[in-house]
């Protein structure tokens, strides 16, 4: 027996008990004849006391940080109690001590605030995982996993495993592929999601399915993306959108309660995609704070004429002019506004500049474009923006999409600067009625915004069926009848992050075929890629829909972080490498030959 | 709302309630003005009644098997109740009927006893999954999953996800590999198990880990093997073998209780590998029945001289002579014994013949080798075998390994013929002290029987360290000092099937290095493949061990089957193909080029 108790378990009530503990040396302190060891395991830290005057033989052992010890001894009351430690009332008077394994000096300290950089932490991930800060993330992840399973089980969902070695059907992101040795020249693909399988399960009558499952996407990695990631993947049959929204709003609330102890009883607000774009310039708005977008090109309540003829070419000539009111910042200095201007000019934002209006507490206005706007014009502008005294109005002008994105980023940045985005303040939101299609400029065609199995809104089906997908005038793709077709698709947003997304699916073979055609897929290609699904739809497919949650992201947000890597036991870096394993790596010629492939540098 | 109740939910207490049901048409029967529809979903079957005299419009709908219907109506008492159906007391008097989706005629009937062969069922797996017999398997699988999680959670185990895109370190089975686009010319591998990761987690202090996880092995598929399969993968730190055996014996018993309602209170018997081989000729003996092996070359209790000098060359010249007593079969006819002789001569068994002795109820003996054995000799032989009156002694003679395998198979076959292997009779067994090494004839070297991380038995460590792994005399490899080194390794066996296996691991860097060397790995190769693990062992690795259960097999056995495919939602066939998807399949040149590989037929 290596231990009778863990290092987090002993209390004053154990005083007098003989115990055996095992764990790692966190710290060794020597005070005269006494040596104190903080012994650590997953459950906590317990102080061991070695008394040289009583048991000199114990001191023969050489000890260092991260040594693994087994100690036998008696629980005694601690003379100087430590209220910060759950075991702080007691210590162990050691009678026997055994080094189970030694340790060389770790490359960084195993403490909450470690001195190591990211690369070192990743290389020695097994040491990084010992830090309490990381351990709490991994434990939280398990708690979220468990809470989700509990909730779904109570509602009759079945966890059904779907295959990992499937067929490559790239549409959107790239597949990772796996050469088949037994079927030479052929490849499996790793699933980007179990999408078609969960739909087949609906066809099979398993009307409530879920899985917490790894998915794979061979994308050029942006910061904080992983080539393998985990989804809580769910699907239901005989449901309408409303059923799904209610079911999964319930799941997230259950997770809040079980994992964070938060009673999230508010109904989650809903917003159409159009509204989210208009009010926040973003399809995953952070609604923990206001600062909604003001469109100064659109006349509103007759307050202000659209800014087409101000004489200020930056506004007049722009496709759009968008503003936000930053509350309480009218006293921003020149240095501060200059710094914001530099911020929007960075390549990531890419604007040419920024205008601003300071709404003084004394009713005066000062702007960066006083030359073109008199006080009355500024007042009208401020009124149109709904600005209050002491607000700072920030204005960006330019082309539609770029300006919208930029002001949306600027809004989030100002939210950060004003401390309006607290990580322990959780605000959920449903965004609904997403566009069905997205324009792919490179190929001049429509692609599925969500995926090709998403159902158009019933009112919009005719528009899709009756119109050709061909885009004859690329410059005006927004005027194509498909541009405004909306889908029965919804995202759950938490604090400005998409944590889940789903849709009501197409379940009719003919509509699915029309959808494939709308995406420019020939009948042959559709049958090659998705023949099994079209086939399944011939044999009585029920109405169905579902949702998938990004499990890594959800855990990170619940843990008060936006960095998913901190919530994955063994993450990869931004080049998709596992630096601890040194993977990927070369394989030998024998393996290549068996697979019937060889290396050939990219053309 | 598509339904107010499921098709398995309504009882007499619902009579008078208006309900909405949705489901599939199982059957349509017409009796005069009445049409009866059996409507099916995952939960059961409910009878719908359409009355032409009251609602002629309902009959305008054309209906067929597997159509998806939505029906509104009133629950009424059934005139002729059906005691076989949970909903058999009621029926629905339909007032509104809607076809949600039509179905063409399915290629086979959706019934427990389907008329379809395996290939058809696999191609239309989404229809096969509708059958209640298959659905019960999938539901049982979920129940096992859940029971395992519950048990492990109560004991403080954490479900921690390990990566799927790892490093190729083939040692034993082949890896599936995944070309990396971002790291050209390099490959990930899919894990054969999370072995090294769970050990790293132990080093990291997560002392109780589990995962129900997909694993991958690119083997030539034998019947009922899958290239992807699921394990319940577990590891514990600060434990001895005894702790692990107790913990997981408890898990399996919990699963028996939760899933099958079986109180498995008996202590699971334990048997060393040596004993299992001697008594059953097999390292996973089915101990639901006796018929233990009798070695007629070994003198036992001075009853009978070893069969070296009987004058019967078949026995005298054989390396070994093994027998089993088949109880109550002394009346086997010539035809029956001839048929058994043919059975052992089949290529799968490969024996040259079989001898037998019939122990008459009247005290006489009859054998297939009467020429060489008189009655006294036969009696002595029967006595040595422990045969009783009316037994049939079956005897095989030949080389050690082949004969042992053959008699073991023959024993199982006789167990089947005598009905001694009932699928609802569950008998667990621990087999322990496995050999550490296995001789690989082709390469004339030692390979790890379990895996290279398994700890030798403490008493045998010196033997490993002090002796060279080199085998100078291949013909006598059994005399090499390594042949008899045993491991702290154990398998759990259920009804003659290995359902789980594990070991106490090596946790000392130097011993692990010696193990790699014993397997013929150079230091360079060991560092290239497992440097991360050797590195981790330098920083305070705790003693640890674990086990992994074959989840597919466990589910199959609990479901009374030995066919794992029936317990996997979307299995592959014996060529590793998913015939429903038609995967693996070719990928296009653009994909190949992006990956920096090209096809090259095997040399």
mmCIF file with all atom_site columns, N, CA and C in Angstrom, chain A residues 26 65 108-117 121 128 130-134 136:
data_model
loop_
_atom_site.group_PDB
_atom_site.id
_atom_site.type_symbol
_atom_site.label_atom_id
_atom_site.label_alt_id
_atom_site.label_comp_id
_atom_site.label_asym_id
_atom_site.label_entity_id
_atom_site.label_seq_id
_atom_site.pdbx_PDB_ins_code
_atom_site.Cartn_x
_atom_site.Cartn_y
_atom_site.Cartn_z
_atom_site.occupancy
_atom_site.B_iso_or_equiv
_atom_site.pdbx_formal_charge
_atom_site.auth_seq_id
_atom_site.auth_comp_id
_atom_site.auth_asym_id
_atom_site.auth_atom_id
_atom_site.pdbx_PDB_model_num
ATOM 1  N N  . UNK A 1 26  ? 7.205  19.559 -2.837  1.00 0.00 ? 26  UNK A N  1
ATOM 2  C CA . UNK A 1 26  ? 6.979  20.908 -3.343  1.00 0.00 ? 26  UNK A CA 1
ATOM 3  C C  . UNK A 1 26  ? 8.079  21.840 -2.825  1.00 0.00 ? 26  UNK A C  1
ATOM 4  N N  . UNK A 1 65  ? 13.396 19.154 -4.955  1.00 0.00 ? 65  UNK A N  1
ATOM 5  C CA . UNK A 1 65  ? 12.095 19.463 -5.545  1.00 0.00 ? 65  UNK A CA 1
ATOM 6  C C  . UNK A 1 65  ? 11.677 18.354 -6.507  1.00 0.00 ? 65  UNK A C  1
ATOM 7  N N  . UNK A 1 108 ? 11.512 24.466 -14.976 1.00 0.00 ? 108 UNK A N  1
ATOM 8  C CA . UNK A 1 108 ? 10.796 25.647 -14.453 1.00 0.00 ? 108 UNK A CA 1
ATOM 9  C C  . UNK A 1 108 ? 10.123 25.241 -13.153 1.00 0.00 ? 108 UNK A C  1
ATOM 10 N N  . UNK A 1 109 ? 9.691  26.221 -12.399 1.00 0.00 ? 109 UNK A N  1
ATOM 11 C CA . UNK A 1 109 ? 9.111  25.923 -11.095 1.00 0.00 ? 109 UNK A CA 1
ATOM 12 C C  . UNK A 1 109 ? 7.657  25.485 -11.252 1.00 0.00 ? 109 UNK A C  1
ATOM 13 N N  . UNK A 1 110 ? 7.285  24.499 -10.420 1.00 0.00 ? 110 UNK A N  1
ATOM 14 C CA . UNK A 1 110 ? 5.923  23.965 -10.472 1.00 0.00 ? 110 UNK A CA 1
ATOM 15 C C  . UNK A 1 110 ? 5.065  24.812 -9.545  1.00 0.00 ? 110 UNK A C  1
ATOM 16 N N  . UNK A 1 111 ? 4.731  26.002 -10.000 1.00 0.00 ? 111 UNK A N  1
ATOM 17 C CA . UNK A 1 111 ? 3.943  26.922 -9.183  1.00 0.00 ? 111 UNK A CA 1
ATOM 18 C C  . UNK A 1 111 ? 2.937  27.614 -10.076 1.00 0.00 ? 111 UNK A C  1
ATOM 19 N N  . UNK A 1 112 ? 1.924  28.233 -9.456  1.00 0.00 ? 112 UNK A N  1
ATOM 20 C CA . UNK A 1 112 ? 0.882  28.869 -10.260 1.00 0.00 ? 112 UNK A CA 1
ATOM 21 C C  . UNK A 1 112 ? 1.472  29.888 -11.211 1.00 0.00 ? 112 UNK A C  1
ATOM 22 N N  . UNK A 1 113 ? 2.325  30.751 -10.683 1.00 0.00 ? 113 UNK A N  1
ATOM 23 C CA . UNK A 1 113 ? 2.983  31.713 -11.559 1.00 0.00 ? 113 UNK A CA 1
ATOM 24 C C  . UNK A 1 113 ? 4.336  31.143 -11.913 1.00 0.00 ? 113 UNK A C  1
ATOM 25 N N  . UNK A 1 114 ? 4.371  30.446 -13.012 1.00 0.00 ? 114 UNK A N  1
ATOM 26 C CA . UNK A 1 114 ? 5.629  29.811 -13.371 1.00 0.00 ? 114 UNK A CA 1
ATOM 27 C C  . UNK A 1 114 ? 6.507  30.821 -14.093 1.00 0.00 ? 114 UNK A C  1
ATOM 28 N N  . UNK A 1 115 ? 7.799  30.523 -14.126 1.00 0.00 ? 115 UNK A N  1
ATOM 29 C CA . UNK A 1 115 ? 8.732  31.423 -14.788 1.00 0.00 ? 115 UNK A CA 1
ATOM 30 C C  . UNK A 1 115 ? 8.964  31.031 -16.245 1.00 0.00 ? 115 UNK A C  1
ATOM 31 N N  . UNK A 1 116 ? 8.226  30.011 -16.716 1.00 0.00 ? 116 UNK A N  1
ATOM 32 C CA . UNK A 1 116 ? 8.523  29.476 -18.042 1.00 0.00 ? 116 UNK A CA 1
ATOM 33 C C  . UNK A 1 116 ? 7.672  30.118 -19.124 1.00 0.00 ? 116 UNK A C  1
ATOM 34 N N  . UNK A 1 117 ? 8.249  30.217 -20.312 1.00 0.00 ? 117 UNK A N  1
ATOM 35 C CA . UNK A 1 117 ? 7.508  30.665 -21.473 1.00 0.00 ? 117 UNK A CA 1
ATOM 36 C C  . UNK A 1 117 ? 6.712  29.512 -22.067 1.00 0.00 ? 117 UNK A C  1
ATOM 37 N N  . UNK A 1 121 ? 7.000  25.335 -21.581 1.00 0.00 ? 121 UNK A N  1
ATOM 38 C CA . UNK A 1 121 ? 5.857  24.664 -20.947 1.00 0.00 ? 121 UNK A CA 1
ATOM 39 C C  . UNK A 1 121 ? 5.323  23.551 -21.844 1.00 0.00 ? 121 UNK A C  1
ATOM 40 N N  . UNK A 1 128 ? 4.280  20.900 -16.728 1.00 0.00 ? 128 UNK A N  1
ATOM 41 C CA . UNK A 1 128 ? 3.322  22.002 -16.711 1.00 0.00 ? 128 UNK A CA 1
ATOM 42 C C  . UNK A 1 128 ? 1.985  21.542 -16.134 1.00 0.00 ? 128 UNK A C  1
ATOM 43 N N  . UNK A 1 130 ? 1.496  19.586 -13.864 1.00 0.00 ? 130 UNK A N  1
ATOM 44 C CA . UNK A 1 130 ? 1.520  19.474 -12.399 1.00 0.00 ? 130 UNK A CA 1
ATOM 45 C C  . UNK A 1 130 ? 1.097  20.753 -11.709 1.00 0.00 ? 130 UNK A C  1
ATOM 46 N N  . UNK A 1 131 ? 1.178  21.871 -12.408 1.00 0.00 ? 131 UNK A N  1
ATOM 47 C CA . UNK A 1 131 ? 0.854  23.157 -11.783 1.00 0.00 ? 131 UNK A CA 1
ATOM 48 C C  . UNK A 1 131 ? -0.632 23.219 -11.461 1.00 0.00 ? 131 UNK A C  1
ATOM 49 N N  . UNK A 1 132 ? -0.942 23.705 -10.261 1.00 0.00 ? 132 UNK A N  1
ATOM 50 C CA . UNK A 1 132 ? -2.338 23.735 -9.809  1.00 0.00 ? 132 UNK A CA 1
ATOM 51 C C  . UNK A 1 132 ? -3.214 24.512 -10.781 1.00 0.00 ? 132 UNK A C  1
ATOM 52 N N  . UNK A 1 133 ? -2.663 25.576 -11.378 1.00 0.00 ? 133 UNK A N  1
ATOM 53 C CA . UNK A 1 133 ? -3.457 26.405 -12.285 1.00 0.00 ? 133 UNK A CA 1
ATOM 54 C C  . UNK A 1 133 ? -3.899 25.595 -13.501 1.00 0.00 ? 133 UNK A C  1
ATOM 55 N N  . UNK A 1 134 ? -3.021 24.766 -14.014 1.00 0.00 ? 134 UNK A N  1
ATOM 56 C CA . UNK A 1 134 ? -3.362 23.939 -15.176 1.00 0.00 ? 134 UNK A CA 1
ATOM 57 C C  . UNK A 1 134 ? -4.267 22.786 -14.740 1.00 0.00 ? 134 UNK A C  1
ATOM 58 N N  . UNK A 1 136 ? -6.435 22.702 -12.442 1.00 0.00 ? 136 UNK A N  1
ATOM 59 C CA . UNK A 1 136 ? -7.819 23.175 -12.270 1.00 0.00 ? 136 UNK A CA 1
ATOM 60 C C  . UNK A 1 136 ? -8.547 23.245 -13.612 1.00 0.00 ? 136 UNK A C  1
#
